[in-house]
Amino acid sequence: MVKTEKNTKELILEKTIEMIHLKGVQDTSINELCQVTGISKGGIFFYFKNKQELVMEALKYYENKFLKFIEDNLVGDTAFDKLYSLFNQIILLHHSRNFKGGCVLGNSALELADKDEDVSEVLKGIFYKWSKTISNILSEGVKKGEISDEIDSDSLAFSIISAVEGGIMLSKLNKNSYYLINAIKLVVNQLESIRRQ
């Protein structure tokens, strides 16, 4: 296949995300990126003026894939069905990788929160969109009479994400699904406590 400008840029972004996922931003080197893509430094810097811009664009590229994964797995008739379907797919995804790499977003947030304000803003935006997706499902459940109307959907959405991210991190550290499964069980218990009978 003849390389076009679009698929060359996409290849660079895909390989950058793969490297960030496994090595972190700091240890993602342009030299290694050249090796895995077969593209020269000049070719990479034709599209991105520096490493920071490359990282930011790679995270934005990943954002689309990540949010599509979330949307595609919110399957079912009720808010509970949708959220439990998503939780199940998150467990399966990370288990299939033996928790290698963990979560790109969580890892990058921990690594860069105090180091790079611009990249941090990109990450905040992705987490915000994820939380709004969850919040909207919860609000929809309230409107349909599935969920208690006493909840704060935004706060609950953030607590769900915090639990999931913490579970992923500990499962990555221990290479054991127990931590993510247990975190999600606690979230499910919390959700069941607000289910309207």
Tab-separated table of C-alpha atoms in Angstrom:
chain	number	residue	atom	x	y	z
A	1	MET	CA	0.000	0.000	0.000
A	2	VAL	CA	1.335	3.430	-0.901
A	3	LYS	CA	1.779	5.642	2.136
A	4	THR	CA	-0.368	8.745	2.117
A	5	GLU	CA	0.076	11.765	4.352
A	6	LYS	CA	-2.954	10.645	6.391
A	7	ASN	CA	-1.894	7.063	7.034
A	8	THR	CA	1.727	8.091	7.705
A	9	LYS	CA	0.561	10.506	10.391
A	10	GLU	CA	-1.844	7.903	11.816
A	11	LEU	CA	0.956	5.323	11.940
A	12	ILE	CA	3.119	7.737	13.927
A	13	LEU	CA	0.250	8.470	16.341
A	14	GLU	CA	-0.651	4.782	16.782
A	15	LYS	CA	2.928	3.748	17.504
A	16	THR	CA	3.409	6.710	19.848
A	17	ILE	CA	0.375	5.642	21.895
A	18	GLU	CA	1.618	2.033	21.980
A	19	MET	CA	4.961	3.225	23.318
A	20	ILE	CA	3.388	5.617	25.841
A	21	HIS	CA	1.154	2.774	27.028
A	22	LEU	CA	4.059	0.431	27.720
A	23	LYS	CA	6.916	2.819	28.538
A	24	GLY	CA	5.385	6.126	29.623
A	25	VAL	CA	5.860	9.512	28.003
A	26	GLN	CA	9.327	10.170	29.417
A	27	ASP	CA	10.759	6.907	28.054
A	28	THR	CA	9.073	7.190	24.658
A	29	SER	CA	11.980	8.202	22.443
A	30	ILE	CA	11.884	9.664	18.954
A	31	ASN	CA	14.777	7.398	17.921
A	32	GLU	CA	12.833	4.275	18.898
A	33	LEU	CA	9.720	5.669	17.225
A	34	CYS	CA	11.750	6.022	14.016
A	35	GLN	CA	12.752	2.354	14.292
A	36	VAL	CA	9.234	0.994	14.853
A	37	THR	CA	7.610	3.161	12.168
A	38	GLY	CA	10.407	3.122	9.590
A	39	ILE	CA	10.033	6.903	9.375
A	40	SER	CA	12.984	9.258	9.744
A	41	LYS	CA	13.188	11.993	12.387
A	42	GLY	CA	12.669	14.517	9.618
A	43	GLY	CA	9.546	12.632	8.570
A	44	ILE	CA	8.164	12.663	12.115
A	45	PHE	CA	8.973	16.331	12.652
A	46	PHE	CA	7.322	17.165	9.339
A	47	TYR	CA	4.022	16.438	11.118
A	48	PHE	CA	4.884	17.466	14.686
A	49	LYS	CA	7.140	20.353	15.656
A	50	ASN	CA	8.420	18.656	18.830
A	51	LYS	CA	7.856	15.708	21.158
A	52	GLN	CA	5.335	17.592	23.295
A	53	GLU	CA	3.123	18.299	20.287
A	54	LEU	CA	3.446	14.657	19.217
A	55	VAL	CA	2.363	13.454	22.671
A	56	MET	CA	-0.585	15.851	22.757
A	57	GLU	CA	-1.751	14.817	19.291
A	58	ALA	CA	-1.289	11.128	20.123
A	59	LEU	CA	-3.457	11.490	23.233
A	60	LYS	CA	-6.133	13.321	21.231
A	61	TYR	CA	-5.993	10.530	18.643
A	62	TYR	CA	-6.335	7.957	21.425
A	63	GLU	CA	-9.238	9.936	22.904
A	64	ASN	CA	-11.429	9.111	19.894
A	65	LYS	CA	-10.677	5.389	20.163
A	66	PHE	CA	-11.157	5.377	23.921
A	67	LEU	CA	-14.490	7.214	23.891
A	68	LYS	CA	-15.693	4.941	21.070
A	69	PHE	CA	-14.808	1.918	23.234
A	70	ILE	CA	-16.879	3.422	26.063
A	71	GLU	CA	-19.868	4.200	23.820
A	72	ASP	CA	-19.747	0.830	22.023
A	73	ASN	CA	-19.869	-1.076	25.300
A	74	LEU	CA	-22.709	0.801	26.990
A	75	VAL	CA	-25.087	-1.943	25.882
A	76	GLY	CA	-28.521	-2.718	27.295
A	77	ASP	CA	-31.950	-1.322	28.048
A	78	THR	CA	-31.374	0.215	31.476
A	79	ALA	CA	-28.676	2.426	32.984
A	80	PHE	CA	-27.567	-0.563	35.077
A	81	ASP	CA	-27.347	-2.850	32.026
A	82	LYS	CA	-25.250	-0.281	30.171
A	83	LEU	CA	-22.835	0.394	33.020
A	84	TYR	CA	-22.427	-3.288	33.940
A	85	SER	CA	-21.775	-4.134	30.287
A	86	LEU	CA	-19.048	-1.490	30.191
A	87	PHE	CA	-17.481	-2.675	33.456
A	88	ASN	CA	-17.380	-6.244	32.151
A	89	GLN	CA	-15.625	-5.167	28.944
A	90	ILE	CA	-13.079	-3.100	30.901
A	91	ILE	CA	-12.220	-6.168	33.001
A	92	LEU	CA	-11.968	-8.395	29.908
A	93	LEU	CA	-9.778	-5.888	28.052
A	94	HIS	CA	-7.237	-5.497	30.832
A	95	HIS	CA	-7.296	-9.197	31.718
A	96	SER	CA	-6.551	-10.071	28.071
A	97	ARG	CA	-3.363	-7.977	28.331
A	98	ASN	CA	-2.463	-9.494	31.714
A	99	PHE	CA	-2.731	-5.888	32.936
A	100	LYS	CA	0.442	-4.989	31.038
A	101	GLY	CA	0.584	-1.233	30.523
A	102	GLY	CA	-2.496	-0.468	32.603
A	103	CYS	CA	-4.494	2.564	31.467
A	104	VAL	CA	-2.852	5.013	29.051
A	105	LEU	CA	-4.811	7.918	30.525
A	106	GLY	CA	-4.240	7.055	34.175
A	107	ASN	CA	-0.531	6.389	33.627
A	108	SER	CA	-0.050	9.638	31.720
A	109	ALA	CA	-1.972	11.654	34.308
A	110	LEU	CA	0.200	10.302	37.128
A	111	GLU	CA	3.391	10.880	35.145
A	112	LEU	CA	2.669	14.365	33.800
A	113	ALA	CA	0.299	16.135	36.217
A	114	ASP	CA	3.154	18.102	37.810
A	115	LYS	CA	5.364	18.313	34.721
A	116	ASP	CA	3.401	19.404	31.660
A	117	GLU	CA	0.403	21.691	32.014
A	118	ASP	CA	-0.588	21.542	28.337
A	119	VAL	CA	-0.668	17.750	28.195
A	120	SER	CA	-2.435	17.708	31.573
A	121	GLU	CA	-5.200	19.864	30.094
A	122	VAL	CA	-5.666	17.364	27.262
A	123	LEU	CA	-5.934	14.542	29.805
A	124	LYS	CA	-8.388	16.511	31.960
A	125	GLY	CA	-10.553	16.990	28.887
A	126	ILE	CA	-10.625	13.252	28.144
A	127	PHE	CA	-11.471	12.342	31.735
A	128	TYR	CA	-14.187	15.006	31.724
A	129	LYS	CA	-15.783	13.559	28.573
A	130	TRP	CA	-15.628	10.061	30.047
A	131	SER	CA	-17.263	11.252	33.281
A	132	LYS	CA	-19.978	13.134	31.369
A	133	THR	CA	-20.781	9.977	29.412
A	134	ILE	CA	-21.256	8.071	32.686
A	135	SER	CA	-23.120	10.990	34.268
A	136	ASN	CA	-25.524	11.140	31.319
A	137	ILE	CA	-26.293	7.420	31.692
A	138	LEU	CA	-27.008	7.945	35.391
A	139	SER	CA	-29.201	10.984	34.693
A	140	GLU	CA	-31.090	9.003	32.069
A	141	GLY	CA	-31.658	6.284	34.685
A	142	VAL	CA	-33.055	8.874	37.096
A	143	LYS	CA	-35.451	10.206	34.443
A	144	LYS	CA	-36.679	6.687	33.658
A	145	GLY	CA	-37.298	5.962	37.340
A	146	GLU	CA	-34.548	3.313	37.514
A	147	ILE	CA	-32.304	5.293	39.867
A	148	SER	CA	-33.023	7.386	42.952
A	149	ASP	CA	-33.429	11.075	42.174
A	150	GLU	CA	-31.362	11.967	45.249
A	151	ILE	CA	-28.041	11.231	43.557
A	152	ASP	CA	-25.568	13.749	42.145
A	153	SER	CA	-24.833	12.166	38.754
A	154	ASP	CA	-21.621	14.134	38.137
A	155	SER	CA	-20.103	13.299	41.539
A	156	LEU	CA	-21.065	9.647	41.263
A	157	ALA	CA	-19.587	9.440	37.756
A	158	PHE	CA	-16.246	10.781	39.017
A	159	SER	CA	-16.245	8.332	41.932
A	160	ILE	CA	-16.905	5.444	39.517
A	161	ILE	CA	-13.985	6.493	37.309
A	162	SER	CA	-11.721	6.929	40.345
A	163	ALA	CA	-12.550	3.405	41.543
A	164	VAL	CA	-12.000	1.872	38.102
A	165	GLU	CA	-8.682	3.697	37.587
A	166	GLY	CA	-7.475	2.685	41.051
A	167	GLY	CA	-8.429	-0.923	40.374
A	168	ILE	CA	-6.584	-0.906	37.047
A	169	MET	CA	-3.471	0.572	38.660
A	170	LEU	CA	-3.364	-2.004	41.484
A	171	SER	CA	-4.093	-4.885	39.108
A	172	LYS	CA	-1.262	-3.664	36.868
A	173	LEU	CA	1.079	-3.482	39.865
A	174	ASN	CA	0.166	-6.969	41.082
A	175	LYS	CA	-0.588	-8.552	37.667
A	176	ASN	CA	-3.813	-9.819	39.201
A	177	SER	CA	-7.403	-9.100	38.215
A	178	TYR	CA	-8.591	-9.235	41.841
A	179	TYR	CA	-8.059	-5.527	42.438
A	180	LEU	CA	-10.005	-4.292	39.420
A	181	ILE	CA	-12.786	-6.829	39.956
A	182	ASN	CA	-13.041	-5.869	43.629
A	183	ALA	CA	-13.111	-2.146	42.809
A	184	ILE	CA	-15.912	-2.730	40.312
A	185	LYS	CA	-17.817	-4.899	42.817
A	186	LEU	CA	-17.777	-1.956	45.230
A	187	VAL	CA	-19.067	0.330	42.467
A	188	VAL	CA	-21.825	-2.171	41.653
A	189	ASN	CA	-22.807	-2.322	45.341
A	190	GLN	CA	-22.981	1.466	45.387
A	191	LEU	CA	-25.123	1.505	42.251
A	192	GLU	CA	-27.443	-1.203	43.561
A	193	SER	CA	-28.024	0.894	46.684
A	194	ILE	CA	-29.587	3.634	44.534
A	195	ARG	CA	-31.666	1.307	42.370
A	196	ARG	CA	-35.371	2.087	42.594
A	197	GLN	CA	-37.437	-1.009	43.310
